[in-house]
Amino acid sequence: VGTWLRAPAVLWLLMPVAALGAVLPWHPFDWLYQYGIRHVVGGRPLPGSGAPRRFACMIATVWIGAAGWAFHAGAQALGYGLGLALVLAAASATFIGFCIPSFIYGRVMGKPVGYEVVQTRGG
């Protein structure tokens, strides 16, 4: 929405949410799932956030801020480019389970200790 509206304030309001995901052992949206949605849909509890996911949230915090700055500075094409790329990266993680920043973290840092693949139902 912030990208669509070219609204730096909307993007900047998302930055603290992403930043909390970088510093806490869980993302704020996980809380909504853990204590609400999961009980309605009968889902399993989510695991805590590991280093790759926290790294992804850190990258997202900076990325959101950069997109907001671009719109604020009048660099509309850059703002749209950053915003669209962020939406596509988030969609990749959401819909196909491939998180680009987490993949980069794994390539640079190696597989974290205690890492395991979590299979979903039917997967």
mmCIF file of C-alpha atoms in Angstrom:
data_model
loop_
_atom_site.group_PDB
_atom_site.id
_atom_site.type_symbol
_atom_site.label_atom_id
_atom_site.label_comp_id
_atom_site.label_asym_id
_atom_site.label_seq_id
_atom_site.Cartn_x
_atom_site.Cartn_y
_atom_site.Cartn_z
ATOM 1 C CA VAL A 1 0.000 0.000 0.000
ATOM 2 C CA GLY A 2 2.850 2.375 0.845
ATOM 3 C CA THR A 3 4.448 1.731 -2.532
ATOM 4 C CA TRP A 4 1.156 1.958 -4.417
ATOM 5 C CA LEU A 5 0.374 5.294 -2.773
ATOM 6 C CA ARG A 6 3.974 6.555 -2.923
ATOM 7 C CA ALA A 7 3.577 7.219 0.816
ATOM 8 C CA PRO A 8 6.826 7.407 2.782
ATOM 9 C CA ALA A 9 4.933 7.653 6.083
ATOM 10 C CA VAL A 10 3.131 4.362 5.455
ATOM 11 C CA LEU A 11 6.411 2.651 4.629
ATOM 12 C CA TRP A 12 8.174 4.178 7.614
ATOM 13 C CA LEU A 13 5.375 2.987 9.906
ATOM 14 C CA LEU A 14 6.228 -0.580 8.832
ATOM 15 C CA MET A 15 9.893 -0.182 9.771
ATOM 16 C CA PRO A 16 9.411 -0.751 13.542
ATOM 17 C CA VAL A 17 7.440 -3.937 12.837
ATOM 18 C CA ALA A 18 10.262 -5.303 10.675
ATOM 19 C CA ALA A 19 12.869 -4.100 13.191
ATOM 20 C CA LEU A 20 11.109 -5.945 16.018
ATOM 21 C CA GLY A 21 11.289 -9.093 13.911
ATOM 22 C CA ALA A 22 15.052 -8.550 13.688
ATOM 23 C CA VAL A 23 15.660 -8.167 17.434
ATOM 24 C CA LEU A 24 13.013 -10.394 19.034
ATOM 25 C CA PRO A 25 12.916 -14.201 18.970
ATOM 26 C CA TRP A 26 9.590 -13.920 17.092
ATOM 27 C CA HIS A 27 8.010 -11.524 14.599
ATOM 28 C CA PRO A 28 5.066 -9.376 15.767
ATOM 29 C CA PHE A 29 2.804 -10.946 13.120
ATOM 30 C CA ASP A 30 3.663 -14.378 14.564
ATOM 31 C CA TRP A 31 1.942 -13.320 17.764
ATOM 32 C CA LEU A 32 -1.306 -12.749 15.861
ATOM 33 C CA TYR A 33 -1.067 -16.244 14.413
ATOM 34 C CA GLN A 34 0.091 -17.984 17.626
ATOM 35 C CA TYR A 35 -2.602 -16.569 19.874
ATOM 36 C CA GLY A 36 -5.454 -16.075 17.419
ATOM 37 C CA ILE A 37 -5.535 -17.430 13.890
ATOM 38 C CA ARG A 38 -3.845 -20.743 14.741
ATOM 39 C CA HIS A 39 -6.649 -21.705 17.104
ATOM 40 C CA VAL A 40 -9.315 -20.851 14.544
ATOM 41 C CA VAL A 41 -7.711 -22.854 11.723
ATOM 42 C CA GLY A 42 -6.332 -25.661 13.905
ATOM 43 C CA GLY A 43 -2.720 -25.014 12.941
ATOM 44 C CA ARG A 44 0.483 -26.014 14.664
ATOM 45 C CA PRO A 45 2.514 -23.550 16.768
ATOM 46 C CA LEU A 46 5.200 -21.615 14.940
ATOM 47 C CA PRO A 47 8.845 -22.144 15.882
ATOM 48 C CA GLY A 48 10.884 -19.182 17.111
ATOM 49 C CA SER A 49 12.780 -17.029 14.634
ATOM 50 C CA GLY A 50 16.288 -18.189 13.898
ATOM 51 C CA ALA A 51 19.199 -16.056 12.778
ATOM 52 C CA PRO A 52 18.327 -16.282 9.050
ATOM 53 C CA ARG A 53 14.835 -14.929 9.635
ATOM 54 C CA ARG A 54 16.074 -12.178 11.954
ATOM 55 C CA PHE A 55 18.630 -11.253 9.271
ATOM 56 C CA ALA A 56 15.800 -11.104 6.705
ATOM 57 C CA CYS A 57 13.851 -8.755 8.985
ATOM 58 C CA MET A 58 16.922 -6.550 9.376
ATOM 59 C CA ILE A 59 17.290 -6.361 5.584
ATOM 60 C CA ALA A 60 13.561 -5.612 5.251
ATOM 61 C CA THR A 61 13.831 -2.773 7.785
ATOM 62 C CA VAL A 62 16.540 -1.051 5.757
ATOM 63 C CA TRP A 63 14.790 -1.822 2.454
ATOM 64 C CA ILE A 64 11.480 -0.343 3.624
ATOM 65 C CA GLY A 65 13.288 2.747 4.862
ATOM 66 C CA ALA A 66 15.097 3.146 1.538
ATOM 67 C CA ALA A 67 11.851 2.891 -0.426
ATOM 68 C CA GLY A 68 10.257 5.491 1.851
ATOM 69 C CA TRP A 69 13.261 7.778 1.495
ATOM 70 C CA ALA A 70 13.152 7.446 -2.304
ATOM 71 C CA PHE A 71 9.517 8.551 -2.428
ATOM 72 C CA HIS A 72 10.205 11.332 0.076
ATOM 73 C CA ALA A 73 13.131 12.589 -2.044
ATOM 74 C CA GLY A 74 11.044 12.572 -5.210
ATOM 75 C CA ALA A 75 12.826 9.593 -6.783
ATOM 76 C CA GLN A 76 9.564 7.947 -7.784
ATOM 77 C CA ALA A 77 11.071 5.322 -10.112
ATOM 78 C CA LEU A 78 13.565 4.238 -7.441
ATOM 79 C CA GLY A 79 10.795 4.126 -4.826
ATOM 80 C CA TYR A 80 8.613 1.982 -7.062
ATOM 81 C CA GLY A 81 11.558 -0.271 -7.928
ATOM 82 C CA LEU A 82 12.507 -0.808 -4.279
ATOM 83 C CA GLY A 83 8.888 -1.192 -3.189
ATOM 84 C CA LEU A 84 7.987 -3.648 -5.938
ATOM 85 C CA ALA A 85 11.133 -5.697 -5.317
ATOM 86 C CA LEU A 86 10.278 -5.858 -1.612
ATOM 87 C CA VAL A 87 6.711 -6.966 -2.368
ATOM 88 C CA LEU A 88 8.014 -9.676 -4.715
ATOM 89 C CA ALA A 89 10.571 -10.870 -2.146
ATOM 90 C CA ALA A 90 7.864 -11.059 0.536
ATOM 91 C CA ALA A 91 5.518 -12.850 -1.865
ATOM 92 C CA SER A 92 8.232 -15.405 -2.612
ATOM 93 C CA ALA A 93 8.611 -16.187 1.086
ATOM 94 C CA THR A 94 4.861 -16.234 1.656
ATOM 95 C CA PHE A 95 3.649 -18.252 -1.294
ATOM 96 C CA ILE A 96 6.494 -20.610 -2.168
ATOM 97 C CA GLY A 97 8.467 -20.642 1.087
ATOM 98 C CA PHE A 98 11.665 -19.224 -0.422
ATOM 99 C CA CYS A 99 13.077 -16.283 1.539
ATOM 100 C CA ILE A 100 15.757 -14.503 -0.478
ATOM 101 C CA PRO A 101 17.516 -12.796 2.487
ATOM 102 C CA SER A 102 17.505 -16.068 4.469
ATOM 103 C CA PHE A 103 19.000 -17.837 1.449
ATOM 104 C CA ILE A 104 21.744 -15.204 1.269
ATOM 105 C CA TYR A 105 22.362 -15.586 5.006
ATOM 106 C CA GLY A 106 22.747 -19.341 4.569
ATOM 107 C CA ARG A 107 25.180 -18.924 1.665
ATOM 108 C CA VAL A 108 27.328 -16.434 3.585
ATOM 109 C CA MET A 109 27.148 -17.876 7.102
ATOM 110 C CA GLY A 110 26.541 -21.538 6.379
ATOM 111 C CA LYS A 111 23.724 -23.633 7.739
ATOM 112 C CA PRO A 112 23.007 -22.612 11.370
ATOM 113 C CA VAL A 113 23.459 -25.114 14.189
ATOM 114 C CA GLY A 114 20.201 -26.893 14.959
ATOM 115 C CA TYR A 115 18.780 -26.106 11.530
ATOM 116 C CA GLU A 116 16.101 -28.456 10.287
ATOM 117 C CA VAL A 117 13.569 -28.316 7.524
ATOM 118 C CA VAL A 118 10.027 -27.959 8.815
ATOM 119 C CA GLN A 119 7.606 -29.840 6.584
ATOM 120 C CA THR A 120 4.062 -28.659 6.173
ATOM 121 C CA ARG A 121 1.035 -30.874 5.809
ATOM 122 C CA GLY A 122 1.065 -32.650 2.496
ATOM 123 C CA GLY A 123 4.660 -31.538 1.849
#
